[in-house]
Amino acid sequence: MISRVDTYLHAVPLSGAVAEQVGPFTLFRSTTVWPYYARPVPGSGVTIEPEDVELVRARCAELGIPLSFEWVVETCPSLGPAASATGLTVVEHPLLVLERADFRPVSADARCEILSAEESVVRQARAVAGLAFSDPGTAIATAGPVERDKAAAEMGDDLVAALQDRDRRGVAVAAGAFTADGIVASGQHQPVGSTTEIVGVGTLPSMRRRGLAAAVTSILVEHALDHGVDLVLLSAESDAVAAVYERVGFHRIGHAAAAE
């Protein structure tokens, strides 16, 4: 199971990047408006040393791109210590999966649906996610519909166009939760074959603790399972956030790590 997850995570960046081998890593060089990262090659079994990390650092400097890594801890346990030894900051998050038999649909006091690629919808959904991740956690905070509308209006056209392109190509599927205040929670899943990852699920900070994130996740899982997917994965920011996804039927299989 964890090897399948690792293989998926190595394939999914190719919808927006080109791959280049640098030592024991694949460096994904972005072809869109957001940066990607390097990953250890799945199944290689190699022990990562600090000098391997420095190879990627040098190549990123040549290309003028940010230095970052993502990996599954259990498939490459040596990368974390090697990255730390070179001065990078390493973080780990719970890694969870759901199979068809695990799914427990969840609803909330909101209308939840798959979103279109219409510009205004894309802007609002992305603005919700941006506000959610700029104030992480599950605690209720102040940012709400007013801040969402302001962020949506100020969003760069290039970002909106890139998000619309992904929606139209089917490499990302977005969902949202709506109340009388408009869209208040959003998220996406990114299918590759029969596996997908749920990403970017967030709720307006002022609307938290209403079950909206779980409901959006549930709609995304339902869509994925209805369209040929039999394994859904995600990484959670914290144990508290992981508990939201466990309501839908996800269970933990390891840890996703990142270094910058």
mmCIF file with all atom_site columns, C-alpha atoms in Angstrom, residues 29-243:
data_model
loop_
_atom_site.group_PDB
_atom_site.id
_atom_site.type_symbol
_atom_site.label_atom_id
_atom_site.label_alt_id
_atom_site.label_comp_id
_atom_site.label_asym_id
_atom_site.label_entity_id
_atom_site.label_seq_id
_atom_site.pdbx_PDB_ins_code
_atom_site.Cartn_x
_atom_site.Cartn_y
_atom_site.Cartn_z
_atom_site.occupancy
_atom_site.B_iso_or_equiv
_atom_site.pdbx_formal_charge
_atom_site.auth_seq_id
_atom_site.auth_comp_id
_atom_site.auth_asym_id
_atom_site.auth_atom_id
_atom_site.pdbx_PDB_model_num
ATOM 1   C CA . ARG A 1 29  ? 10.840  21.502 -12.810 1.00 0.00 ? 29  ARG A CA 1
ATOM 2   C CA . SER A 1 30  ? 7.582   23.423 -12.944 1.00 0.00 ? 30  SER A CA 1
ATOM 3   C CA . THR A 1 31  ? 5.890   24.307 -16.229 1.00 0.00 ? 31  THR A CA 1
ATOM 4   C CA . THR A 1 32  ? 3.187   26.330 -14.481 1.00 0.00 ? 32  THR A CA 1
ATOM 5   C CA . VAL A 1 33  ? 2.891   29.215 -12.024 1.00 0.00 ? 33  VAL A CA 1
ATOM 6   C CA . TRP A 1 34  ? 3.721   27.334 -8.806  1.00 0.00 ? 34  TRP A CA 1
ATOM 7   C CA . PRO A 1 35  ? 6.968   25.563 -7.874  1.00 0.00 ? 35  PRO A CA 1
ATOM 8   C CA . TYR A 1 36  ? 7.460   21.830 -7.417  1.00 0.00 ? 36  TYR A CA 1
ATOM 9   C CA . TYR A 1 37  ? 10.152  19.842 -5.583  1.00 0.00 ? 37  TYR A CA 1
ATOM 10  C CA . ALA A 1 38  ? 12.547  16.898 -5.689  1.00 0.00 ? 38  ALA A CA 1
ATOM 11  C CA . ARG A 1 39  ? 11.648  13.349 -4.571  1.00 0.00 ? 39  ARG A CA 1
ATOM 12  C CA . PRO A 1 40  ? 13.722  10.221 -4.019  1.00 0.00 ? 40  PRO A CA 1
ATOM 13  C CA . VAL A 1 41  ? 13.091  7.666  -6.770  1.00 0.00 ? 41  VAL A CA 1
ATOM 14  C CA . PRO A 1 42  ? 10.488  5.126  -5.533  1.00 0.00 ? 42  PRO A CA 1
ATOM 15  C CA . GLY A 1 43  ? 11.804  1.654  -4.841  1.00 0.00 ? 43  GLY A CA 1
ATOM 16  C CA . SER A 1 44  ? 15.474  2.602  -5.202  1.00 0.00 ? 44  SER A CA 1
ATOM 17  C CA . GLY A 1 45  ? 16.282  1.649  -1.603  1.00 0.00 ? 45  GLY A CA 1
ATOM 18  C CA . VAL A 1 46  ? 19.221  4.060  -1.646  1.00 0.00 ? 46  VAL A CA 1
ATOM 19  C CA . THR A 1 47  ? 20.498  5.697  1.539   1.00 0.00 ? 47  THR A CA 1
ATOM 20  C CA . ILE A 1 48  ? 20.435  9.463  1.075   1.00 0.00 ? 48  ILE A CA 1
ATOM 21  C CA . GLU A 1 49  ? 23.551  11.318 2.218   1.00 0.00 ? 49  GLU A CA 1
ATOM 22  C CA . PRO A 1 50  ? 23.964  15.071 2.780   1.00 0.00 ? 50  PRO A CA 1
ATOM 23  C CA . GLU A 1 51  ? 26.038  15.333 -0.406  1.00 0.00 ? 51  GLU A CA 1
ATOM 24  C CA . ASP A 1 52  ? 23.053  14.011 -2.380  1.00 0.00 ? 52  ASP A CA 1
ATOM 25  C CA . VAL A 1 53  ? 20.962  16.861 -1.017  1.00 0.00 ? 53  VAL A CA 1
ATOM 26  C CA . GLU A 1 54  ? 23.711  19.307 -1.977  1.00 0.00 ? 54  GLU A CA 1
ATOM 27  C CA . LEU A 1 55  ? 23.593  18.039 -5.581  1.00 0.00 ? 55  LEU A CA 1
ATOM 28  C CA . VAL A 1 56  ? 19.967  19.119 -5.772  1.00 0.00 ? 56  VAL A CA 1
ATOM 29  C CA . ARG A 1 57  ? 20.777  22.425 -4.077  1.00 0.00 ? 57  ARG A CA 1
ATOM 30  C CA . ALA A 1 58  ? 23.396  23.163 -6.735  1.00 0.00 ? 58  ALA A CA 1
ATOM 31  C CA . ARG A 1 59  ? 21.071  22.243 -9.594  1.00 0.00 ? 59  ARG A CA 1
ATOM 32  C CA . CYS A 1 60  ? 18.238  24.361 -8.197  1.00 0.00 ? 60  CYS A CA 1
ATOM 33  C CA . ALA A 1 61  ? 20.639  27.290 -7.917  1.00 0.00 ? 61  ALA A CA 1
ATOM 34  C CA . GLU A 1 62  ? 21.617  26.812 -11.589 1.00 0.00 ? 62  GLU A CA 1
ATOM 35  C CA . LEU A 1 63  ? 17.974  26.805 -12.605 1.00 0.00 ? 63  LEU A CA 1
ATOM 36  C CA . GLY A 1 64  ? 16.977  29.658 -10.287 1.00 0.00 ? 64  GLY A CA 1
ATOM 37  C CA . ILE A 1 65  ? 14.211  27.631 -8.605  1.00 0.00 ? 65  ILE A CA 1
ATOM 38  C CA . PRO A 1 66  ? 13.406  27.040 -4.910  1.00 0.00 ? 66  PRO A CA 1
ATOM 39  C CA . LEU A 1 67  ? 15.056  24.115 -3.139  1.00 0.00 ? 67  LEU A CA 1
ATOM 40  C CA . SER A 1 68  ? 12.521  21.752 -1.609  1.00 0.00 ? 68  SER A CA 1
ATOM 41  C CA . PHE A 1 69  ? 11.934  18.038 -1.135  1.00 0.00 ? 69  PHE A CA 1
ATOM 42  C CA . GLU A 1 70  ? 8.878   15.877 -0.538  1.00 0.00 ? 70  GLU A CA 1
ATOM 43  C CA . TRP A 1 71  ? 8.854   12.173 0.338   1.00 0.00 ? 71  TRP A CA 1
ATOM 44  C CA . VAL A 1 72  ? 7.230   9.349  2.275   1.00 0.00 ? 72  VAL A CA 1
ATOM 45  C CA . VAL A 1 73  ? 9.206   8.814  5.475   1.00 0.00 ? 73  VAL A CA 1
ATOM 46  C CA . GLU A 1 74  ? 8.693   5.067  5.609   1.00 0.00 ? 74  GLU A CA 1
ATOM 47  C CA . THR A 1 75  ? 10.045  4.522  2.067   1.00 0.00 ? 75  THR A CA 1
ATOM 48  C CA . CYS A 1 76  ? 13.080  6.808  2.480   1.00 0.00 ? 76  CYS A CA 1
ATOM 49  C CA . PRO A 1 77  ? 13.895  7.263  6.181   1.00 0.00 ? 77  PRO A CA 1
ATOM 50  C CA . SER A 1 78  ? 17.421  8.537  5.469   1.00 0.00 ? 78  SER A CA 1
ATOM 51  C CA . LEU A 1 79  ? 16.327  11.735 3.706   1.00 0.00 ? 79  LEU A CA 1
ATOM 52  C CA . GLY A 1 80  ? 15.131  13.570 6.806   1.00 0.00 ? 80  GLY A CA 1
ATOM 53  C CA . PRO A 1 81  ? 18.453  13.350 8.688   1.00 0.00 ? 81  PRO A CA 1
ATOM 54  C CA . ALA A 1 82  ? 20.395  14.145 5.499   1.00 0.00 ? 82  ALA A CA 1
ATOM 55  C CA . ALA A 1 83  ? 18.263  17.219 4.781   1.00 0.00 ? 83  ALA A CA 1
ATOM 56  C CA . SER A 1 84  ? 18.560  18.423 8.384   1.00 0.00 ? 84  SER A CA 1
ATOM 57  C CA . ALA A 1 85  ? 22.345  18.013 8.221   1.00 0.00 ? 85  ALA A CA 1
ATOM 58  C CA . THR A 1 86  ? 22.468  20.465 5.309   1.00 0.00 ? 86  THR A CA 1
ATOM 59  C CA . GLY A 1 87  ? 20.471  23.107 7.196   1.00 0.00 ? 87  GLY A CA 1
ATOM 60  C CA . LEU A 1 88  ? 17.039  22.454 5.724   1.00 0.00 ? 88  LEU A CA 1
ATOM 61  C CA . THR A 1 89  ? 13.905  22.553 7.851   1.00 0.00 ? 89  THR A CA 1
ATOM 62  C CA . VAL A 1 90  ? 12.124  19.194 7.900   1.00 0.00 ? 90  VAL A CA 1
ATOM 63  C CA . VAL A 1 91  ? 8.446   18.706 8.750   1.00 0.00 ? 91  VAL A CA 1
ATOM 64  C CA . GLU A 1 92  ? 6.366   15.525 8.915   1.00 0.00 ? 92  GLU A CA 1
ATOM 65  C CA . HIS A 1 93  ? 2.601   15.092 8.642   1.00 0.00 ? 93  HIS A CA 1
ATOM 66  C CA . PRO A 1 94  ? 0.217   12.156 9.050   1.00 0.00 ? 94  PRO A CA 1
ATOM 67  C CA . LEU A 1 95  ? -0.288  10.245 5.781   1.00 0.00 ? 95  LEU A CA 1
ATOM 68  C CA . LEU A 1 96  ? -3.729  8.665  5.408   1.00 0.00 ? 96  LEU A CA 1
ATOM 69  C CA . VAL A 1 97  ? -5.526  6.471  2.869   1.00 0.00 ? 97  VAL A CA 1
ATOM 70  C CA . LEU A 1 98  ? -9.066  5.361  2.122   1.00 0.00 ? 98  LEU A CA 1
ATOM 71  C CA . GLU A 1 99  ? -10.272 2.408  0.059   1.00 0.00 ? 99  GLU A CA 1
ATOM 72  C CA . ARG A 1 100 ? -13.797 1.953  -1.240  1.00 0.00 ? 100 ARG A CA 1
ATOM 73  C CA . ALA A 1 101 ? -14.929 -0.264 1.660   1.00 0.00 ? 101 ALA A CA 1
ATOM 74  C CA . ASP A 1 102 ? -13.691 2.353  4.177   1.00 0.00 ? 102 ASP A CA 1
ATOM 75  C CA . PHE A 1 103 ? -15.811 5.246  2.887   1.00 0.00 ? 103 PHE A CA 1
ATOM 76  C CA . ARG A 1 104 ? -18.270 6.791  5.346   1.00 0.00 ? 104 ARG A CA 1
ATOM 77  C CA . PRO A 1 105 ? -20.156 9.660  3.668   1.00 0.00 ? 105 PRO A CA 1
ATOM 78  C CA . VAL A 1 106 ? -20.401 12.835 5.734   1.00 0.00 ? 106 VAL A CA 1
ATOM 79  C CA . SER A 1 107 ? -22.745 15.797 5.257   1.00 0.00 ? 107 SER A CA 1
ATOM 80  C CA . ALA A 1 108 ? -23.014 19.259 6.791   1.00 0.00 ? 108 ALA A CA 1
ATOM 81  C CA . ASP A 1 109 ? -25.476 22.134 6.940   1.00 0.00 ? 109 ASP A CA 1
ATOM 82  C CA . ALA A 1 110 ? -24.345 23.372 3.533   1.00 0.00 ? 110 ALA A CA 1
ATOM 83  C CA . ARG A 1 111 ? -24.732 22.548 -0.153  1.00 0.00 ? 111 ARG A CA 1
ATOM 84  C CA . CYS A 1 112 ? -21.691 20.567 -1.285  1.00 0.00 ? 112 CYS A CA 1
ATOM 85  C CA . GLU A 1 113 ? -20.944 20.002 -4.968  1.00 0.00 ? 113 GLU A CA 1
ATOM 86  C CA . ILE A 1 114 ? -18.273 19.525 -7.612  1.00 0.00 ? 114 ILE A CA 1
ATOM 87  C CA . LEU A 1 115 ? -17.257 22.915 -9.023  1.00 0.00 ? 115 LEU A CA 1
ATOM 88  C CA . SER A 1 116 ? -17.065 24.173 -12.590 1.00 0.00 ? 116 SER A CA 1
ATOM 89  C CA . ALA A 1 117 ? -14.007 25.841 -14.123 1.00 0.00 ? 117 ALA A CA 1
ATOM 90  C CA . GLU A 1 118 ? -15.840 29.154 -14.447 1.00 0.00 ? 118 GLU A CA 1
ATOM 91  C CA . GLU A 1 119 ? -13.480 31.996 -13.578 1.00 0.00 ? 119 GLU A CA 1
ATOM 92  C CA . SER A 1 120 ? -15.527 33.467 -10.719 1.00 0.00 ? 120 SER A CA 1
ATOM 93  C CA . VAL A 1 121 ? -15.942 30.025 -9.124  1.00 0.00 ? 121 VAL A CA 1
ATOM 94  C CA . VAL A 1 122 ? -12.222 29.250 -9.408  1.00 0.00 ? 122 VAL A CA 1
ATOM 95  C CA . ARG A 1 123 ? -11.313 32.606 -7.873  1.00 0.00 ? 123 ARG A CA 1
ATOM 96  C CA . GLN A 1 124 ? -13.639 32.182 -4.904  1.00 0.00 ? 124 GLN A CA 1
ATOM 97  C CA . ALA A 1 125 ? -12.629 28.566 -4.217  1.00 0.00 ? 125 ALA A CA 1
ATOM 98  C CA . ARG A 1 126 ? -8.934  29.409 -4.334  1.00 0.00 ? 126 ARG A CA 1
ATOM 99  C CA . ALA A 1 127 ? -9.466  32.438 -2.102  1.00 0.00 ? 127 ALA A CA 1
ATOM 100 C CA . VAL A 1 128 ? -11.145 30.239 0.525   1.00 0.00 ? 128 VAL A CA 1
ATOM 101 C CA . ALA A 1 129 ? -8.178  27.849 0.486   1.00 0.00 ? 129 ALA A CA 1
ATOM 102 C CA . GLY A 1 130 ? -5.683  30.706 0.682   1.00 0.00 ? 130 GLY A CA 1
ATOM 103 C CA . LEU A 1 131 ? -7.343  32.212 3.739   1.00 0.00 ? 131 LEU A CA 1
ATOM 104 C CA . ALA A 1 132 ? -7.620  28.799 5.388   1.00 0.00 ? 132 ALA A CA 1
ATOM 105 C CA . PHE A 1 133 ? -3.946  27.936 4.936   1.00 0.00 ? 133 PHE A CA 1
ATOM 106 C CA . SER A 1 134 ? -2.698  31.391 5.909   1.00 0.00 ? 134 SER A CA 1
ATOM 107 C CA . ASP A 1 135 ? -4.379  30.830 9.308   1.00 0.00 ? 135 ASP A CA 1
ATOM 108 C CA . PRO A 1 136 ? -3.849  27.076 9.804   1.00 0.00 ? 136 PRO A CA 1
ATOM 109 C CA . GLY A 1 137 ? -5.450  24.796 12.319  1.00 0.00 ? 137 GLY A CA 1
ATOM 110 C CA . THR A 1 138 ? -9.020  24.113 13.326  1.00 0.00 ? 138 THR A CA 1
ATOM 111 C CA . ALA A 1 139 ? -9.693  27.076 15.628  1.00 0.00 ? 139 ALA A CA 1
ATOM 112 C CA . ILE A 1 140 ? -12.362 29.609 14.639  1.00 0.00 ? 140 ILE A CA 1
ATOM 113 C CA . ALA A 1 141 ? -10.801 32.912 13.508  1.00 0.00 ? 141 ALA A CA 1
ATOM 114 C CA . THR A 1 142 ? -11.907 36.166 11.892  1.00 0.00 ? 142 THR A CA 1
ATOM 115 C CA . ALA A 1 143 ? -11.381 35.862 8.110   1.00 0.00 ? 143 ALA A CA 1
ATOM 116 C CA . GLY A 1 144 ? -14.714 35.346 6.381   1.00 0.00 ? 144 GLY A CA 1
ATOM 117 C CA . PRO A 1 145 ? -16.734 36.206 3.262   1.00 0.00 ? 145 PRO A CA 1
ATOM 118 C CA . VAL A 1 146 ? -15.509 39.809 3.053   1.00 0.00 ? 146 VAL A CA 1
ATOM 119 C CA . GLU A 1 147 ? -11.872 38.734 3.082   1.00 0.00 ? 147 GLU A CA 1
ATOM 120 C CA . ARG A 1 148 ? -12.666 35.925 0.611   1.00 0.00 ? 148 ARG A CA 1
ATOM 121 C CA . ASP A 1 149 ? -14.198 38.337 -1.888  1.00 0.00 ? 149 ASP A CA 1
ATOM 122 C CA . LYS A 1 150 ? -11.257 40.739 -1.558  1.00 0.00 ? 150 LYS A CA 1
ATOM 123 C CA . ALA A 1 151 ? -8.711  37.938 -2.082  1.00 0.00 ? 151 ALA A CA 1
ATOM 124 C CA . ALA A 1 152 ? -10.656 36.616 -5.079  1.00 0.00 ? 152 ALA A CA 1
ATOM 125 C CA . ALA A 1 153 ? -10.731 40.036 -6.731  1.00 0.00 ? 153 ALA A CA 1
ATOM 126 C CA . GLU A 1 154 ? -6.997  40.560 -6.194  1.00 0.00 ? 154 GLU A CA 1
ATOM 127 C CA . MET A 1 155 ? -5.946  37.097 -7.425  1.00 0.00 ? 155 MET A CA 1
ATOM 128 C CA . GLY A 1 156 ? -3.537  37.083 -10.348 1.00 0.00 ? 156 GLY A CA 1
ATOM 129 C CA . ASP A 1 157 ? -4.943  36.166 -13.743 1.00 0.00 ? 157 ASP A CA 1
ATOM 130 C CA . ASP A 1 158 ? -2.075  33.732 -14.422 1.00 0.00 ? 158 ASP A CA 1
ATOM 131 C CA . LEU A 1 159 ? -2.925  31.694 -11.329 1.00 0.00 ? 159 LEU A CA 1
ATOM 132 C CA . VAL A 1 160 ? -6.615  31.600 -12.198 1.00 0.00 ? 160 VAL A CA 1
ATOM 133 C CA . ALA A 1 161 ? -5.852  30.508 -15.761 1.00 0.00 ? 161 ALA A CA 1
ATOM 134 C CA . ALA A 1 162 ? -3.548  27.735 -14.514 1.00 0.00 ? 162 ALA A CA 1
ATOM 135 C CA . LEU A 1 163 ? -6.228  26.442 -12.147 1.00 0.00 ? 163 LEU A CA 1
ATOM 136 C CA . GLN A 1 164 ? -8.860  26.533 -14.901 1.00 0.00 ? 164 GLN A CA 1
ATOM 137 C CA . ASP A 1 165 ? -6.538  24.596 -17.201 1.00 0.00 ? 165 ASP A CA 1
ATOM 138 C CA . ARG A 1 166 ? -6.066  21.852 -14.626 1.00 0.00 ? 166 ARG A CA 1
ATOM 139 C CA . ASP A 1 167 ? -9.807  21.588 -14.103 1.00 0.00 ? 167 ASP A CA 1
ATOM 140 C CA . ARG A 1 168 ? -10.482 21.385 -17.828 1.00 0.00 ? 168 ARG A CA 1
ATOM 141 C CA . ARG A 1 169 ? -7.804  18.740 -18.390 1.00 0.00 ? 169 ARG A CA 1
ATOM 142 C CA . GLY A 1 170 ? -9.209  16.643 -15.546 1.00 0.00 ? 170 GLY A CA 1
ATOM 143 C CA . VAL A 1 171 ? -5.934  16.555 -13.616 1.00 0.00 ? 171 VAL A CA 1
ATOM 144 C CA . ALA A 1 172 ? -7.697  18.323 -10.743 1.00 0.00 ? 172 ALA A CA 1
ATOM 145 C CA . VAL A 1 173 ? -11.321 18.127 -9.631  1.00 0.00 ? 173 VAL A CA 1
ATOM 146 C CA . ALA A 1 174 ? -12.587 20.832 -7.261  1.00 0.00 ? 174 ALA A CA 1
ATOM 147 C CA . ALA A 1 175 ? -15.463 20.791 -4.790  1.00 0.00 ? 175 ALA A CA 1
ATOM 148 C CA . GLY A 1 176 ? -17.002 23.405 -2.533  1.00 0.00 ? 176 GLY A CA 1
ATOM 149 C CA . ALA A 1 177 ? -19.451 23.910 0.297   1.00 0.00 ? 177 ALA A CA 1
ATOM 150 C CA . PHE A 1 178 ? -21.973 26.750 0.002   1.00 0.00 ? 178 PHE A CA 1
ATOM 151 C CA . THR A 1 179 ? -24.130 28.591 2.534   1.00 0.00 ? 179 THR A CA 1
ATOM 152 C CA . ALA A 1 180 ? -26.074 31.837 2.255   1.00 0.00 ? 180 ALA A CA 1
ATOM 153 C CA . ASP A 1 181 ? -22.650 33.548 2.389   1.00 0.00 ? 181 ASP A CA 1
ATOM 154 C CA . GLY A 1 182 ? -21.471 31.804 -0.791  1.00 0.00 ? 182 GLY A CA 1
ATOM 155 C CA . ILE A 1 183 ? -18.617 29.322 -0.947  1.00 0.00 ? 183 ILE A CA 1
ATOM 156 C CA . VAL A 1 184 ? -17.177 28.740 2.527   1.00 0.00 ? 184 VAL A CA 1
ATOM 157 C CA . ALA A 1 185 ? -15.031 25.606 2.086   1.00 0.00 ? 185 ALA A CA 1
ATOM 158 C CA . SER A 1 186 ? -13.215 24.063 -0.854  1.00 0.00 ? 186 SER A CA 1
ATOM 159 C CA . GLY A 1 187 ? -10.788 21.331 -1.867  1.00 0.00 ? 187 GLY A CA 1
ATOM 160 C CA . GLN A 1 188 ? -9.555  19.242 -4.793  1.00 0.00 ? 188 GLN A CA 1
ATOM 161 C CA . HIS A 1 189 ? -8.548  15.745 -5.770  1.00 0.00 ? 189 HIS A CA 1
ATOM 162 C CA . GLN A 1 190 ? -5.881  14.882 -8.351  1.00 0.00 ? 190 GLN A CA 1
ATOM 163 C CA . PRO A 1 191 ? -6.478  11.551 -10.113 1.00 0.00 ? 191 PRO A CA 1
ATOM 164 C CA . VAL A 1 192 ? -3.729  9.546  -11.783 1.00 0.00 ? 192 VAL A CA 1
ATOM 165 C CA . GLY A 1 193 ? -5.098  6.212  -12.980 1.00 0.00 ? 193 GLY A CA 1
ATOM 166 C CA . SER A 1 194 ? -6.934  4.478  -10.147 1.00 0.00 ? 194 SER A CA 1
ATOM 167 C CA . THR A 1 195 ? -5.313  6.550  -7.374  1.00 0.00 ? 195 THR A CA 1
ATOM 168 C CA . THR A 1 196 ? -5.972  10.114 -6.304  1.00 0.00 ? 196 THR A CA 1
ATOM 169 C CA . GLU A 1 197 ? -4.888  12.546 -3.613  1.00 0.00 ? 197 GLU A CA 1
ATOM 170 C CA . ILE A 1 198 ? -7.129  15.030 -1.865  1.00 0.00 ? 198 ILE A CA 1
ATOM 171 C CA . VAL A 1 199 ? -5.374  18.378 -1.503  1.00 0.00 ? 199 VAL A CA 1
ATOM 172 C CA . GLY A 1 200 ? -6.074  21.931 -0.458  1.00 0.00 ? 200 GLY A CA 1
ATOM 173 C CA . VAL A 1 201 ? -9.154  21.290 1.670   1.00 0.00 ? 201 VAL A CA 1
ATOM 174 C CA . GLY A 1 202 ? -9.828  24.421 3.686   1.00 0.00 ? 202 GLY A CA 1
ATOM 175 C CA . THR A 1 203 ? -12.660 26.291 5.381   1.00 0.00 ? 203 THR A CA 1
ATOM 176 C CA . LEU A 1 204 ? -13.005 30.026 5.864   1.00 0.00 ? 204 LEU A CA 1
ATOM 177 C CA . PRO A 1 205 ? -11.562 30.578 9.355   1.00 0.00 ? 205 PRO A CA 1
ATOM 178 C CA . SER A 1 206 ? -14.782 32.232 10.552  1.00 0.00 ? 206 SER A CA 1
ATOM 179 C CA . MET A 1 207 ? -16.801 29.157 9.481   1.00 0.00 ? 207 MET A CA 1
ATOM 180 C CA . ARG A 1 208 ? -14.753 26.419 11.142  1.00 0.00 ? 208 ARG A CA 1
ATOM 181 C CA . ARG A 1 209 ? -16.048 23.646 13.412  1.00 0.00 ? 209 ARG A CA 1
ATOM 182 C CA . ARG A 1 210 ? -19.215 23.096 11.378  1.00 0.00 ? 210 ARG A CA 1
ATOM 183 C CA . GLY A 1 211 ? -18.101 19.892 9.632   1.00 0.00 ? 211 GLY A CA 1
ATOM 184 C CA . LEU A 1 212 ? -17.577 21.664 6.296   1.00 0.00 ? 212 LEU A CA 1
ATOM 185 C CA . ALA A 1 213 ? -14.098 20.306 5.561   1.00 0.00 ? 213 ALA A CA 1
ATOM 186 C CA . ALA A 1 214 ? -15.272 16.751 6.193   1.00 0.00 ? 214 ALA A CA 1
ATOM 187 C CA . ALA A 1 215 ? -18.290 17.301 3.936   1.00 0.00 ? 215 ALA A CA 1
ATOM 188 C CA . VAL A 1 216 ? -16.145 18.662 1.088   1.00 0.00 ? 216 VAL A CA 1
ATOM 189 C CA . THR A 1 217 ? -13.759 15.734 1.506   1.00 0.00 ? 217 THR A CA 1
ATOM 190 C CA . SER A 1 218 ? -16.708 13.347 1.376   1.00 0.00 ? 218 SER A CA 1
ATOM 191 C CA . ILE A 1 219 ? -17.931 14.818 -1.931  1.00 0.00 ? 219 ILE A CA 1
ATOM 192 C CA . LEU A 1 220 ? -14.431 14.549 -3.407  1.00 0.00 ? 220 LEU A CA 1
ATOM 193 C CA . VAL A 1 221 ? -14.082 10.914 -2.298  1.00 0.00 ? 221 VAL A CA 1
ATOM 194 C CA . GLU A 1 222 ? -17.500 10.092 -3.725  1.00 0.00 ? 222 GLU A CA 1
ATOM 195 C CA . HIS A 1 223 ? -16.570 11.666 -7.064  1.00 0.00 ? 223 HIS A CA 1
ATOM 196 C CA . ALA A 1 224 ? -13.257 9.797  -7.170  1.00 0.00 ? 224 ALA A CA 1
ATOM 197 C CA . LEU A 1 225 ? -14.829 6.418  -6.384  1.00 0.00 ? 225 LEU A CA 1
ATOM 198 C CA . ASP A 1 226 ? -17.486 7.027  -9.038  1.00 0.00 ? 226 ASP A CA 1
ATOM 199 C CA . HIS A 1 227 ? -14.797 7.710  -11.660 1.00 0.00 ? 227 HIS A CA 1
ATOM 200 C CA . GLY A 1 228 ? -12.563 4.648  -11.465 1.00 0.00 ? 228 GLY A CA 1
ATOM 201 C CA . VAL A 1 229 ? -10.477 5.409  -8.371  1.00 0.00 ? 229 VAL A CA 1
ATOM 202 C CA . ASP A 1 230 ? -10.064 2.722  -5.709  1.00 0.00 ? 230 ASP A CA 1
ATOM 203 C CA . LEU A 1 231 ? -7.423  4.347  -3.479  1.00 0.00 ? 231 LEU A CA 1
ATOM 204 C CA . VAL A 1 232 ? -7.595  7.886  -2.083  1.00 0.00 ? 232 VAL A CA 1
ATOM 205 C CA . LEU A 1 233 ? -4.771  9.418  -0.062  1.00 0.00 ? 233 LEU A CA 1
ATOM 206 C CA . LEU A 1 234 ? -3.989  12.663 1.687   1.00 0.00 ? 234 LEU A CA 1
ATOM 207 C CA . SER A 1 235 ? -1.601  14.205 4.154   1.00 0.00 ? 235 SER A CA 1
ATOM 208 C CA . ALA A 1 236 ? -2.930  16.158 7.126   1.00 0.00 ? 236 ALA A CA 1
ATOM 209 C CA . GLU A 1 237 ? -1.388  19.237 8.686   1.00 0.00 ? 237 GLU A CA 1
ATOM 210 C CA . SER A 1 238 ? -1.703  17.857 12.213  1.00 0.00 ? 238 SER A CA 1
ATOM 211 C CA . ASP A 1 239 ? -3.321  15.147 14.310  1.00 0.00 ? 239 ASP A CA 1
ATOM 212 C CA . ALA A 1 240 ? -6.323  17.427 14.865  1.00 0.00 ? 240 ALA A CA 1
ATOM 213 C CA . VAL A 1 241 ? -6.789  17.871 11.119  1.00 0.00 ? 241 VAL A CA 1
ATOM 214 C CA . ALA A 1 242 ? -6.253  14.136 10.544  1.00 0.00 ? 242 ALA A CA 1
ATOM 215 C CA . ALA A 1 243 ? -9.201  13.497 12.847  1.00 0.00 ? 243 ALA A CA 1
#
